[in-house]
Coordinates of C-alpha atoms and ligand atoms in Angstrom, one line a residue:
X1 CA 114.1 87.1 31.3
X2 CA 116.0 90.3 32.9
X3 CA 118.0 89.6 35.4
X4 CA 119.2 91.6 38.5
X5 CA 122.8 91.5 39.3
X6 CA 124.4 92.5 42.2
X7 CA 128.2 93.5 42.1
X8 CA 130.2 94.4 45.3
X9 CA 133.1 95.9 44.7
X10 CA 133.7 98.2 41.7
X11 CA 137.0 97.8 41.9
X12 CA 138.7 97.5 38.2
X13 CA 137.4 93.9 37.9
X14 CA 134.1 94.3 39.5
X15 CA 133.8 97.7 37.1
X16 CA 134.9 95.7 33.9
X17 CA 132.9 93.0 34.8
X18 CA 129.6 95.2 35.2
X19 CA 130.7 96.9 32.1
X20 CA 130.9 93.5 30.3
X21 CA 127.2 92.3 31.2
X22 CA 126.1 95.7 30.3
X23 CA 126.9 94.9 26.6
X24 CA 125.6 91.5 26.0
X25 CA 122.6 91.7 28.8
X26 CA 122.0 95.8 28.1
X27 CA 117.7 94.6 29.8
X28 CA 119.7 93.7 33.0
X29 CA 119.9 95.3 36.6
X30 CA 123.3 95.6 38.2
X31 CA 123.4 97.0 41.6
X32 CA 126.9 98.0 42.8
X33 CA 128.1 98.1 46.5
X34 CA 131.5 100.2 47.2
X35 CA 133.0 101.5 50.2
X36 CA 133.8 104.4 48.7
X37 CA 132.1 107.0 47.5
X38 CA 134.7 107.7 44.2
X39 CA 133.9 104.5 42.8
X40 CA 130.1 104.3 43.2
X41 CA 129.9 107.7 41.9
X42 CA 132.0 107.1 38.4
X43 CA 129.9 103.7 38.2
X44 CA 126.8 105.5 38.2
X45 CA 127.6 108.7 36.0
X46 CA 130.1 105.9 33.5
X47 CA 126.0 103.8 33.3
X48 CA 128.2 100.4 34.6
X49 CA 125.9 99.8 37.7
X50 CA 121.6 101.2 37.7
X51 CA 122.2 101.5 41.5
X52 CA 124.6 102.2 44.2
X53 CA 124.7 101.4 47.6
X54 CA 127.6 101.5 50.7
X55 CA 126.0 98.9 52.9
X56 CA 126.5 95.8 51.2
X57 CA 123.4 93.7 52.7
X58 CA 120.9 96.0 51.7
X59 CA 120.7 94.8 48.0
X60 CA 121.9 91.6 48.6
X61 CA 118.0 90.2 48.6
X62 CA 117.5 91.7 45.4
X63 CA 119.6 89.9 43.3
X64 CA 119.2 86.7 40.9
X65 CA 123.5 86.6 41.1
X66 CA 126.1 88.0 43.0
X67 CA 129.6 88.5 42.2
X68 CA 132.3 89.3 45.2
X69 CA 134.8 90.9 43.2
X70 CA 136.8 92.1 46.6
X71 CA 140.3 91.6 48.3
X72 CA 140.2 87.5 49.2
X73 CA 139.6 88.4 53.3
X74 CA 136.5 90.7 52.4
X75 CA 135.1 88.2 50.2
X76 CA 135.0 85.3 52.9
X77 CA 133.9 87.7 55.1
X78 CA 130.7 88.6 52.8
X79 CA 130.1 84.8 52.2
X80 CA 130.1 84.3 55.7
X81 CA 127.4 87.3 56.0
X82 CA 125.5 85.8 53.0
X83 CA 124.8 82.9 54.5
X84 CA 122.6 84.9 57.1
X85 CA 120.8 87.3 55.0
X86 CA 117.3 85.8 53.4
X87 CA 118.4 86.5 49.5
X88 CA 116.5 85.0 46.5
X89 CA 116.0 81.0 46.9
X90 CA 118.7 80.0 43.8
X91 CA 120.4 82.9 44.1
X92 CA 124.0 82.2 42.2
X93 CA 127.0 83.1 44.0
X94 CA 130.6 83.9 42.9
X95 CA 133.5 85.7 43.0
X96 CA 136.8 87.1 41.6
X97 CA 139.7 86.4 43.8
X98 CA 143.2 85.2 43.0
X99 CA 143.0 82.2 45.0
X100 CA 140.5 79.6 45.4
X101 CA 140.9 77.4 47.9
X102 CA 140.4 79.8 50.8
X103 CA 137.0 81.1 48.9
X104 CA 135.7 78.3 48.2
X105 CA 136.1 76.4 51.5
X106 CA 134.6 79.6 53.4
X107 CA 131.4 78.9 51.0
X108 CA 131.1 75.1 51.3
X109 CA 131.6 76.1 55.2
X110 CA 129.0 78.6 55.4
X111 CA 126.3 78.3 52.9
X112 CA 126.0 74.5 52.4
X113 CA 122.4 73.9 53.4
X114 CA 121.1 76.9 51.8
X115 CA 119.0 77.6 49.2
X116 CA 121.6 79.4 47.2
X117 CA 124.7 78.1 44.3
X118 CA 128.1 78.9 44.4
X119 CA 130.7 78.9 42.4
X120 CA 134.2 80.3 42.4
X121 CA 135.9 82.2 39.6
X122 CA 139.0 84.0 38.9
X123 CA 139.2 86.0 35.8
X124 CA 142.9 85.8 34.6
X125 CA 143.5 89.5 33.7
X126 CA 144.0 92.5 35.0
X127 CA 146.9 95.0 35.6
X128 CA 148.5 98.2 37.6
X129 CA 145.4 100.3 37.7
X130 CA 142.9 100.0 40.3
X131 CA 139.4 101.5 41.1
X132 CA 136.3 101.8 38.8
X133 CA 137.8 104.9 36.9
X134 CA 140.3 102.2 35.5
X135 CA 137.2 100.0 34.1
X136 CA 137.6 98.9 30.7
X137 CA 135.1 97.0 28.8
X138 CA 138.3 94.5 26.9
X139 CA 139.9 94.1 29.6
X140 CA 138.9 89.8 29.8
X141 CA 139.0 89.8 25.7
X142 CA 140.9 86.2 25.1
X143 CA 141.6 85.9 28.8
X144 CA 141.3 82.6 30.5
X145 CA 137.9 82.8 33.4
X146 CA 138.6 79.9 35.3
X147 CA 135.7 78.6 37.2
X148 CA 136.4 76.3 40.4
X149 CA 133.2 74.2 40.9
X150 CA 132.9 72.4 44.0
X151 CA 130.0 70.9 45.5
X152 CA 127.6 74.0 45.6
X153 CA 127.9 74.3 42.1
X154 CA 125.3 72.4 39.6
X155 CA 125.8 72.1 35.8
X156 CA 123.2 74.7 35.4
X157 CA 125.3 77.3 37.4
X158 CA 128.1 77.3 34.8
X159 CA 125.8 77.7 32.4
X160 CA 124.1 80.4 33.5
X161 CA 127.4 82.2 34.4
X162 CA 128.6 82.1 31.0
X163 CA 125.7 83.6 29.6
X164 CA 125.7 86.2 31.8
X165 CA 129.7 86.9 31.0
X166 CA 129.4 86.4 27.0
X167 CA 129.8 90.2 26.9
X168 CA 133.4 89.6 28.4
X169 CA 134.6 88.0 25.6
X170 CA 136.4 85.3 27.8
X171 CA 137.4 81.9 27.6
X172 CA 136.0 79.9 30.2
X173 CA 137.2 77.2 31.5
X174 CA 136.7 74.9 34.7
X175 CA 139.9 73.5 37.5
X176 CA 139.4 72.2 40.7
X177 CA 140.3 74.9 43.5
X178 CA 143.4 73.2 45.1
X179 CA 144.8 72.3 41.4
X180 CA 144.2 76.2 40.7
X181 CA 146.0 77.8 43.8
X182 CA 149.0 75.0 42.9
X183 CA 149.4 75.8 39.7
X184 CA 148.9 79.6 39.7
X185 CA 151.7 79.2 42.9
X186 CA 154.3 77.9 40.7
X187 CA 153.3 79.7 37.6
X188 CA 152.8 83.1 39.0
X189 CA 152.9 83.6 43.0
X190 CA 156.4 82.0 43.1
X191 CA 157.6 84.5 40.4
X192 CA 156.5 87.4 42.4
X193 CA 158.3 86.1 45.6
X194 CA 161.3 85.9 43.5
X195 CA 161.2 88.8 41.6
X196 CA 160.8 90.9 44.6
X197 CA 163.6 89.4 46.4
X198 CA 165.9 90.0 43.3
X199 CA 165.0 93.6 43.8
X200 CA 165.3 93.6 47.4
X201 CA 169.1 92.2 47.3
X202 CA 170.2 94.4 44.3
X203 CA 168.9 97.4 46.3
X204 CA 170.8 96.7 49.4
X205 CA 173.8 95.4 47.5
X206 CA 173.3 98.5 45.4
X207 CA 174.3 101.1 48.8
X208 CA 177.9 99.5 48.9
X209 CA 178.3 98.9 45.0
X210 CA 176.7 101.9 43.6
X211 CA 177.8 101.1 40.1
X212 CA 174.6 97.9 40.2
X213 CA 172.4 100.1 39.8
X214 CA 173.9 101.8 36.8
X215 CA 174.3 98.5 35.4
X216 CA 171.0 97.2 36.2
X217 CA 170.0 96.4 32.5
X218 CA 167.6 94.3 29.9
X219 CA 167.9 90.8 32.3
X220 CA 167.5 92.3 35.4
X221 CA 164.7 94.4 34.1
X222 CA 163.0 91.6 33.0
X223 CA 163.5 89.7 35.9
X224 CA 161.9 92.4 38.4
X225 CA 159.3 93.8 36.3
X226 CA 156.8 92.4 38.3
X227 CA 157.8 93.7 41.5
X228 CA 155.7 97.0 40.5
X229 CA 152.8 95.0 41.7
X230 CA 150.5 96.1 43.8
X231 CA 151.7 95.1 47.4
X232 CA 148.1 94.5 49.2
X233 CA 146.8 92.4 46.6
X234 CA 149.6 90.0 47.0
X235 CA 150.1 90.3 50.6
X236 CA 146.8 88.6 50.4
X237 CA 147.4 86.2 47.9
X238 CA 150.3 84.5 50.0
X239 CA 148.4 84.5 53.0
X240 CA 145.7 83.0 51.3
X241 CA 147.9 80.0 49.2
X242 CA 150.6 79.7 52.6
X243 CA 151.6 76.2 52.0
X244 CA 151.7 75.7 48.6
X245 CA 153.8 78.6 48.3
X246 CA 156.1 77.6 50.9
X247 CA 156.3 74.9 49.1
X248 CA 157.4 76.1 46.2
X249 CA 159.8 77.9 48.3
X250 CA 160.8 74.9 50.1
X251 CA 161.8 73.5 46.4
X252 CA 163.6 76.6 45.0
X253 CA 166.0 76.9 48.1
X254 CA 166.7 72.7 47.2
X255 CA 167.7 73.8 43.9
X256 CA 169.4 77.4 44.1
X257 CA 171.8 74.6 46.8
X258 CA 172.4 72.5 44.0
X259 CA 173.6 75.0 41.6
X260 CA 175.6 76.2 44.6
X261 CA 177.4 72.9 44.7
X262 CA 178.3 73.0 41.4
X263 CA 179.5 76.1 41.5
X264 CA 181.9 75.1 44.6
X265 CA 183.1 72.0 43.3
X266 CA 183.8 73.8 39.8
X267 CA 181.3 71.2 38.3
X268 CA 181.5 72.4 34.9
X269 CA 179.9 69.8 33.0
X270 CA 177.1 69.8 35.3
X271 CA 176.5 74.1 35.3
X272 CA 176.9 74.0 31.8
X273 CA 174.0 71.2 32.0
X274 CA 172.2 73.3 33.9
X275 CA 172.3 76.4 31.8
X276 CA 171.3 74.2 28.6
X277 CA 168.3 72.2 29.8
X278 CA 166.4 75.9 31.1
X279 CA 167.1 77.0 27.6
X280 CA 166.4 73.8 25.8
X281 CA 162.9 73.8 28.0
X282 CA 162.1 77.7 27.6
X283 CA 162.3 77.7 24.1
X284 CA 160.0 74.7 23.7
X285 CA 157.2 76.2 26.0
X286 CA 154.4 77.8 24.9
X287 CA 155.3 81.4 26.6
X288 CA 158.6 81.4 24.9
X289 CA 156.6 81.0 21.0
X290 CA 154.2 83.4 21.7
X291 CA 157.0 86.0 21.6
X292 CA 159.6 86.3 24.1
X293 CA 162.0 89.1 23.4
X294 CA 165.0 89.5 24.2
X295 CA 165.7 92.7 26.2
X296 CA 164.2 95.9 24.1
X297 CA 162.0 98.9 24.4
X298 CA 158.4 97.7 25.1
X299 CA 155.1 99.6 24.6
X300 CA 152.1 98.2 25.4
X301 CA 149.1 99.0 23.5
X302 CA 144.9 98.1 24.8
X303 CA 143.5 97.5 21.6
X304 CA 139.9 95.8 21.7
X305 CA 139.7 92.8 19.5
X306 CA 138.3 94.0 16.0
X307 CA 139.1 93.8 12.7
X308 CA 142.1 95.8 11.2
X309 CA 142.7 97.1 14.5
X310 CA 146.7 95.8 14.6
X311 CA 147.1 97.1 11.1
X312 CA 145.5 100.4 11.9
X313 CA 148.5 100.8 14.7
X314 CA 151.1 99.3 11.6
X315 CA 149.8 101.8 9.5
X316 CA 150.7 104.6 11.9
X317 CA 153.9 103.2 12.9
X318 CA 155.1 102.7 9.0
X319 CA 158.7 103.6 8.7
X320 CA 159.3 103.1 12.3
X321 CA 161.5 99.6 12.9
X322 CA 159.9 96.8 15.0
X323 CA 161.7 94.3 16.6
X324 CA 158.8 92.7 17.6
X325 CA 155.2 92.2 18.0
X326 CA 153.0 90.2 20.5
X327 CA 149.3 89.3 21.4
X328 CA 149.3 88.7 24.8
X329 CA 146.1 86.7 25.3
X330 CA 144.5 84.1 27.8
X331 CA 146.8 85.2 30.8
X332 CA 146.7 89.0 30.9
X333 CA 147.2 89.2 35.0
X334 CA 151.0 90.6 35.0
X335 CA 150.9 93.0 31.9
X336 CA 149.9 96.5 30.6
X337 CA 147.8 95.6 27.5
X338 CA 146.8 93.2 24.9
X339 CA 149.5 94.6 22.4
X340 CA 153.0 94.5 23.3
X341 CA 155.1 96.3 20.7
X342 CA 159.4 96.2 20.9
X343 CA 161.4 98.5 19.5
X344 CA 165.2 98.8 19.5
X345 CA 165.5 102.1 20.7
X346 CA 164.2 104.6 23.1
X347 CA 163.8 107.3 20.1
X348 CA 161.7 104.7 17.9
X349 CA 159.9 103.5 21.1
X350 CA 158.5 107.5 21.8
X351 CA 157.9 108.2 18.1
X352 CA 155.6 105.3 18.5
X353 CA 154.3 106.3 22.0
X354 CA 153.3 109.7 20.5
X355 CA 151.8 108.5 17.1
X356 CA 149.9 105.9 19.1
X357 CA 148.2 108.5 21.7
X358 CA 147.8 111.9 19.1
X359 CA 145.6 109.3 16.4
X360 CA 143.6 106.6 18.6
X361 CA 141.7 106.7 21.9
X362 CA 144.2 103.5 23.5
X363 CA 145.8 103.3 26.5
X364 CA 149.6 103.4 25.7
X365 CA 151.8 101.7 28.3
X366 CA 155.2 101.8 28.5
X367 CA 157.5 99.7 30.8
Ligands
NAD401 P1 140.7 97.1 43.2 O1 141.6 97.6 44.3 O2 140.5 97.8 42.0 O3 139.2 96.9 43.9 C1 139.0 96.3 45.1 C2 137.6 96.6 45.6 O4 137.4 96.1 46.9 C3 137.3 98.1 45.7 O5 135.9 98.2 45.3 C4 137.4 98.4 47.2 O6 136.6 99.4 47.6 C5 136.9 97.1 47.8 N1 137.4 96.8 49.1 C6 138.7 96.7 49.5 N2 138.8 96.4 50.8 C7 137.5 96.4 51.3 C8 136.9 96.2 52.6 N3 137.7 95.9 53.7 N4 135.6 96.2 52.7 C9 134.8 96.4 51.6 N5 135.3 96.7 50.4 C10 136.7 96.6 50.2 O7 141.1 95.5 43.0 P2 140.7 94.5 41.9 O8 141.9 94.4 41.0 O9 139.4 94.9 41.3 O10 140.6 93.2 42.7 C11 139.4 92.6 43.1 C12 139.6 91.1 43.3 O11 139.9 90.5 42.0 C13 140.7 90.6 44.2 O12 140.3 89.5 45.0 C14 141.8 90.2 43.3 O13 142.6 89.2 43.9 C15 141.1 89.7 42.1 N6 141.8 89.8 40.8 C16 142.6 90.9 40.6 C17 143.3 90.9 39.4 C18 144.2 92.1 39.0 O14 145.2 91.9 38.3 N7 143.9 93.3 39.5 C19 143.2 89.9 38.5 C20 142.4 88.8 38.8 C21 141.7 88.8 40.0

C-alpha cells in the first residue's frame, strides 16, 4: 500500500533521504517542509518531494511517517510541537540527528501517551555540502543507519523503517541512545575537539614563527582535516553530548599530563612505550586495514555502487601511478566520497582529477 511520507528538512540528508525512498517506493507520497524557499524549489523541479510546504504543521496530519531530518534543537522543538498536532493514529516518527540522547529523551518526554511510534536514527554519512542542491541518491550506499529504539519504538517500527529506506542501500543496525552519543563522542566528537584545537594553536603560534606554517605538512594535514567542518552542525553536537564529551576531555588532559611527565623526567623507556603501543594498536584496528595512507595526494571520487564501476576509473587512470586505493564504506560522516584515490604527486593527482571529471558524471573531491 502507498504510503505518504512527510520529510522536514531537505537539507542534504533529508534530500538524499527523499531521493532514496523515491527509488525503491517510486507509488509513494513525500511531502517536504523547508524554510527556505531554494531548497523546496530544487526538491520540487529535481521530483525528490510531490509537495512542498514552509509551515511545517500543515502536512504533518497527512502523513503515515515523518522524518526530522533538522539541526538537533529544531528537531526537539518539532517533537515537542508533534505531540500537539492530531496526526495519523500510528503515525511513525524519526529523525536524523548526530546525537541521540537529547532526541530521544525530548520524544519519550513529549509523545509518550500518544497514539504515534518513535524512533531515533542517525544515518552515518554525509559530508561538506549542504542544502538539497547537494542531494545525492548514494550518498548512504554501505553506510551504517543506526537506529536508537527506546520505549516508543515496537518491533514492527523497525521493520517498517527499513522497508521504507531499502532504496538507501544502508546497513541498518540498532544501539541504545546513551551507548550511541558515547561512542560516537570518543570515536568522532572528541577528534573534532582536537583537531580544531591543533589548528587553533598552530595559527596563533604560526604569527610569531612564521616558518609553521610553511612547514605545516602530510601529519599536520592529516591531523586537522576535519576542522573544515561545518561549525553550526557541531556547535550543536557538543551542546547536545555535554558530558560525555567533557568527559572525554576530562580523560585526554589526564593523559596528554602523563606524556608530559615523561617528557620532564626524560622517561625514555616509558615515551618510547608510549609511541609503540599507539602504533602497535593502530595498526591492528580495523581503520588502519581498510587503508590508512601515509601522507599523499588524495582525490576522492562519488562513485555509486555498480559493477565495473572502480575499473571503469582504473581504466581512465592507466599509466598514471597509484599509491593507493580505498572504499570508504559504513562510516562516511567525515569524508568527500566513497572512493579515495592517493597519488604521489600533485602532477599525477590533477592528471587524474581532469581525466576523472572530462569522461564520467562523478563528483571529484580533492583535499
Ligand atoms: P543541512 O544544513 O543540509 O540541512 C539542514 C536543514 O534544516 C535545512 O533544510 C534547513 O533549512 C533546516 N533548518 C535549519 N535550521 C532550521 C530552523 N531553525 N527551523 C527550521 N528549519 C531549519 O544539514 P544536514 O547535513 O542535512 O543535517 C540535518 C541533520 O542530519 C542534522 O541533525 C545533522 O546533525 C544530521 N546529520 C548530518 C550529517 C552530515 O554529515 N551532514 C551526517 C549525519 C547526520
Amino acid at each position: 500500500m502507498a504510503k505518504t511520507v512527510y520529510i522536514a528538512g531537505l537539507g542534504l540528508i533529508g534530500a538524499s533521504m527523499a531521493l532514496g525512498i523515491k527509488r525503491d517506493h517510486p507509488d509513494y507520497e513525500i511531502l517536504g517542509y523547508n524554510r527556505s524557499q531554494a531548497s523546496r524549489d530544487i526538491a520540487l523541479k529535481e521530483g525528490m518531494i510531490d509537495r512542498a510546504t514552509d509551515d511545517f504543521a500543515s502536512f504533518a496530519p497527512l502523513a503515515d511517517i515523518i522524518i526530522l531530518s533538522l539541526p538537533i534543537k529544531q528537531t526537539v522543538a518539532f517533537i515537542k510541537e508533534l505531540a500537539n498536532l492530531d496526526l495519523k493514529e500510528g503515525v511513525i516518527i524519526s529523525d536524523a540527528g548526530s546525537t541521540k540522547s537529547a532526541i530521544v529523551d525530548a520524544a519519550e518526554q513529549y509523545l509518550a501517551g500518544k497514539p504515534v511510534r518513535f524512533v531515533g536514527a542517525h544515518p552515518m554519512a554525509g559530508s561538506h555540502k549542504t542544502g538539497a542542491a547537494s542531494a545525492d541518491v548514494n550518498l548512504f550506499e554501505n553506510a551504517y543507519y543506526i537506529f536508537t529504539p527506546s520505549s516508543l519504538t515496537g518491533q514492527d517500527t523497525l521493520e517498517e523503517m527499513k522497508d521504507l529506506l531499502s532504496g538507501l542501500h544502508a546497513r541498518f543496525i540498532e544501539i541504545d541512545a546513551k551507548e550511541h552519543d558515547r561512542v560516537t563522542s570518543q570515536i568522532s566528537h572528541f577528534p573534532h575537539i582536537l583537531a580544531s584545537s591543533l589548528m587553533e594553536q598552530t595559527v596563533v603560534y604560526a604569527q610569531e614563527h612564521e616558518m609553521a606554517r610553511r612547514f605545516a605538512a602530510g601529519g599536520f594535514r592529516d591531523m586537522t582535516r576535519i576542522a573544515e567542518s561545518e561549525p553550526g552542525m557541531w556547535t550543536s553536537i557538543l551542546l547536545s553530548n555535554r558530558e560525555t564529551i567533557l568527559d572525554r576531555i576530562a580523560d585526554f588532559k589526564e593523559r596528554l599530563d602523563e606524556v608530559g611527565q615523561a617528557i620532564s623526567k626524560g622517561d625514555e623507556e616509558r615515551i618510547w612505550n608510549f609511541f609503540n603501543q599507539a602504533r602497535e594498536q593502530r595498526q591492528a584496528m580495523e581503520i588502519h586495514k581498510r587503508g590508512g595512507v601515509d601522507s599523499s595526494y588524495d582525490l576522492y571520487v562519488d562513485v555509486p555502487d555498480e559493477e565495473d564501476v572502480i575499473l571503469r576509473i582504473l581504466e581512465l587512470l592507466r599509466g598514471t601511478s597509484l599509491v593507493n586505493i580505498h572504499i570508504n564504506e559504513e562510516n562516511r560522516e567525515d569524508i568527500h566520497g566513497i572512493l579515495q584515490i592517493s597519488f604521489k604527486n600533485a602532477q599525477d593527482l590533477e592528471r587524474a582529477e581532469h581525466l576523472i571529471t572530462e569522461n564520467t558524471d562523478y563528483t571529484v573531491v580533492i583535499k
